[in-house]
Tab-separated table of C-alpha atoms in Angstrom:
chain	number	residue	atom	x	y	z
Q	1	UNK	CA	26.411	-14.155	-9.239
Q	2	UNK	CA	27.641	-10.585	-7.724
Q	3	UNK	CA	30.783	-11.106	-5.524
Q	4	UNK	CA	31.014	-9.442	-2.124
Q	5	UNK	CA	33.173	-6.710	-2.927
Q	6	UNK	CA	30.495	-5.953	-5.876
Q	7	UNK	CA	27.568	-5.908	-3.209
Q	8	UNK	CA	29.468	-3.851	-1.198
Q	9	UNK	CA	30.831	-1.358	-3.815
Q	10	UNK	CA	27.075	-1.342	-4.902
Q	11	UNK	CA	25.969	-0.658	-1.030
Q	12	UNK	CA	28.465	2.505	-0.682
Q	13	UNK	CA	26.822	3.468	-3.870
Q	14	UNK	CA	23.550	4.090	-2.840
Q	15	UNK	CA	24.558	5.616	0.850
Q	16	UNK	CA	24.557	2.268	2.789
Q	17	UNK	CA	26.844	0.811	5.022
Q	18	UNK	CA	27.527	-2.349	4.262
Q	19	UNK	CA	27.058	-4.760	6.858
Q	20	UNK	CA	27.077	-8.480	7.256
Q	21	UNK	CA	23.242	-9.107	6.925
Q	22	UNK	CA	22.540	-6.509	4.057
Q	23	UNK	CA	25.748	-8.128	2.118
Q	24	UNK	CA	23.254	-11.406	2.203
Q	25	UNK	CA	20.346	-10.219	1.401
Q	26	UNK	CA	21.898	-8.141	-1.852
Q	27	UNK	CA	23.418	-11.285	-3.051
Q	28	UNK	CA	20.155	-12.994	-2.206
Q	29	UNK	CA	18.590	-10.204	-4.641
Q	30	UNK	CA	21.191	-10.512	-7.072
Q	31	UNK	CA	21.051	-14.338	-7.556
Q	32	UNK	CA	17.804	-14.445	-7.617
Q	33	UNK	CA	17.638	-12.694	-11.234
Q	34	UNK	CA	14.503	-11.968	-10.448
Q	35	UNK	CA	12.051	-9.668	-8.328
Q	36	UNK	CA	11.461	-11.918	-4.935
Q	37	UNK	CA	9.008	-11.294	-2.221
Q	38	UNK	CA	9.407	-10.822	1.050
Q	39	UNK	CA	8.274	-14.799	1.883
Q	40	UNK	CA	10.972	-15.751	-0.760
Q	41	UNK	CA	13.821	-14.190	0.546
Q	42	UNK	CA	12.900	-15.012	4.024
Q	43	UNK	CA	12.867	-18.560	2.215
Q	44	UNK	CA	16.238	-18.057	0.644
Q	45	UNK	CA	18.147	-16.411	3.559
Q	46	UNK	CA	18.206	-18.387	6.804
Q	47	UNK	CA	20.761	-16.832	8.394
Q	48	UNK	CA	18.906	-13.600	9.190
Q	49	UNK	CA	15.046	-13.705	10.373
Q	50	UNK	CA	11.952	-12.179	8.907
Q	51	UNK	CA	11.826	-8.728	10.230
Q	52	UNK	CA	16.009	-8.223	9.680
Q	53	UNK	CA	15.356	-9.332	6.426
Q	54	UNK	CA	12.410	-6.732	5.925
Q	55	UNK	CA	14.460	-3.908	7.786
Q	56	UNK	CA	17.335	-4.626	5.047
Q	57	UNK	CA	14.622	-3.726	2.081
Q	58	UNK	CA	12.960	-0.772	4.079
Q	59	UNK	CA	16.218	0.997	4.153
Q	60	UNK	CA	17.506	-0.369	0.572
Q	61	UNK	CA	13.637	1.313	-0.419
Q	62	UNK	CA	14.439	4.449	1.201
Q	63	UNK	CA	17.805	4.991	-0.913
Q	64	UNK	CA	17.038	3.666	-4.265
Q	65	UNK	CA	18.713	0.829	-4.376
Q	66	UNK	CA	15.882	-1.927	-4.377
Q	67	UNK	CA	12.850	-1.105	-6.948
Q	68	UNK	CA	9.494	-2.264	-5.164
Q	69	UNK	CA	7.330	-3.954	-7.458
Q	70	UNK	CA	3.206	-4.162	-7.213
Q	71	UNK	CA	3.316	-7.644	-8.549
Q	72	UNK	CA	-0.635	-7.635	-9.390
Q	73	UNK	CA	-1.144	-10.938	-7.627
Q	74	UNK	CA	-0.085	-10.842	-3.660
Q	75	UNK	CA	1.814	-8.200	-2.837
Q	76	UNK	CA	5.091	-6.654	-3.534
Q	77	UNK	CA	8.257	-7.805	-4.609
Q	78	UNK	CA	11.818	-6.808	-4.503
Q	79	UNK	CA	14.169	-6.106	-7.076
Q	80	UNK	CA	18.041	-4.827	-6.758
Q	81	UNK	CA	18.211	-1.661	-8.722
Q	82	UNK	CA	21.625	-1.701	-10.959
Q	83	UNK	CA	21.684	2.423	-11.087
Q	84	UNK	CA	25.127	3.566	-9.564
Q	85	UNK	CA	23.615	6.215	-6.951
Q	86	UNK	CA	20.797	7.207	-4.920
Q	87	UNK	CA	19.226	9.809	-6.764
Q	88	UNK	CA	18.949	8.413	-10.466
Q	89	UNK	CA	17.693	5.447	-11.950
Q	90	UNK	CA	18.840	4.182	-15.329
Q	91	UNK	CA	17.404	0.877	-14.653
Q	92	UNK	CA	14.004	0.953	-15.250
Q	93	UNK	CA	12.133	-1.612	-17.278
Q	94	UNK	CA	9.457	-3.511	-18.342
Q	95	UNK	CA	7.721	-6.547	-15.610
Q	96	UNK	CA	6.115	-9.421	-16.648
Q	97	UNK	CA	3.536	-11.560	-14.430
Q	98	UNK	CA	2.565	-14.853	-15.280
Q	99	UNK	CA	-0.913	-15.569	-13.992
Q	100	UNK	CA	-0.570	-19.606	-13.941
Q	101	UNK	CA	3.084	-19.848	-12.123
Q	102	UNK	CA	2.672	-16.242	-10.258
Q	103	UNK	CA	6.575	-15.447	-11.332
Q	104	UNK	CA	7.543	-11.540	-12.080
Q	105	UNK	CA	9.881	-11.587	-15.167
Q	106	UNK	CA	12.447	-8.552	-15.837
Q	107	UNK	CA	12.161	-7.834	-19.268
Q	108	UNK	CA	15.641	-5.867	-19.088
Q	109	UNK	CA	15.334	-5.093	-23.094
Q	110	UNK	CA	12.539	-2.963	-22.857
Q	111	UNK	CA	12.175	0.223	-21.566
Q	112	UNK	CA	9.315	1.754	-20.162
Q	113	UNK	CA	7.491	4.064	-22.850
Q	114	UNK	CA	7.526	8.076	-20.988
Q	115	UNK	CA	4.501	9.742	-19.628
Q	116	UNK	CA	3.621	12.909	-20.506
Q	117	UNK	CA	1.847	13.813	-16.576
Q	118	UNK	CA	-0.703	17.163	-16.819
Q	119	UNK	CA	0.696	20.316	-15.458
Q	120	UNK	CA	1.063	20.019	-11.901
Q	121	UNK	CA	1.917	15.962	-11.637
Q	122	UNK	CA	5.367	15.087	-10.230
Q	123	UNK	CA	6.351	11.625	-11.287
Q	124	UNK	CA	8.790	9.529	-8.369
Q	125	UNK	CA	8.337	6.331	-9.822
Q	126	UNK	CA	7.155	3.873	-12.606
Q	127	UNK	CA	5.743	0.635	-12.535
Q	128	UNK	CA	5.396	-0.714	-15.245
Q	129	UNK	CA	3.343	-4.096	-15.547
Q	130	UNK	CA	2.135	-6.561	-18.032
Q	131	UNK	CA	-0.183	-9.698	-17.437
Q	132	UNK	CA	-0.077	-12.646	-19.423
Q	133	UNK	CA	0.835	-16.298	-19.552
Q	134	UNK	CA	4.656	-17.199	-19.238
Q	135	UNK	CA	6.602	-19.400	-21.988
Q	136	UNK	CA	7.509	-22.290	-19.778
Q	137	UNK	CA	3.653	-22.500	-18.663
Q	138	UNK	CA	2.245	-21.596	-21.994
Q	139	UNK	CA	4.250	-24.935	-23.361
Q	140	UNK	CA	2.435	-26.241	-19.868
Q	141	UNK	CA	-1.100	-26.989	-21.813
């Protein structure tokens, strides 16, 4: 579990001010060890409504410090990004999603292979997905 002065220290980090609702919703991110949707965290956090809750991850999006994830089920999810600034990310990695439970795994220990782009391709972002069956519903049968 991050501590406050952690969530905020990682806030000033990535150009945000740190106030009360965008404290919660990083620790929210944070304990969740997990990418969350938007339906989750709404779940999760009931102290701040839907749309503060989505106006928190907008601007986290806008200065690196949540990674958006195409889940390849229902939508997005939301992860906190560990990097230690705005403009570079050392924390990409490898997502899992399990097609019976519909979870998004990190896979922290492995990175995502590089991509040689033709001439002329600007790369801003990697996601990086793969499909299968998880381990707790795999022992599920």
């Amino acid at each position: 579990m991050m501590d406050e002065n952690r969530c905020v220290q990682l806030l000033e980090e990535h150009g945000v001010k740190p106030t009360a609702n965008r404290i919660v919703v990083v620790k929210a991110l944070a304990a969740a060890g997990r990418p969350m949707s938007l339906s989750e965290l709404e779940y999760k956090i009931l102290t701040i409504d839907k749309s503060g809750v989505f106006r928190c991850l907008t601007l986290f999006k806008e200065h690196r410090l949540v990674h958006v994830i195409e889940d390849g089920g229902d939508g997005v999810r939301y992860e906190l990004c560990h990097s230690h600034d705005s403009e570079t990310d050392e924390d990409l990695h490898v997502h899992f999603f399990c097609e019976r439970c519909r979870r998004t795994y990190c896979l922290e220990n492995i990175a995502i292979p590089e991509v040689a782009l033709p001439e002329g391709f600007e790369q801003c972002s990697v996601n990086f997905m793969v499909k299968g069956i998880c381990p707790q519903c795999k022992g599920k049968k």
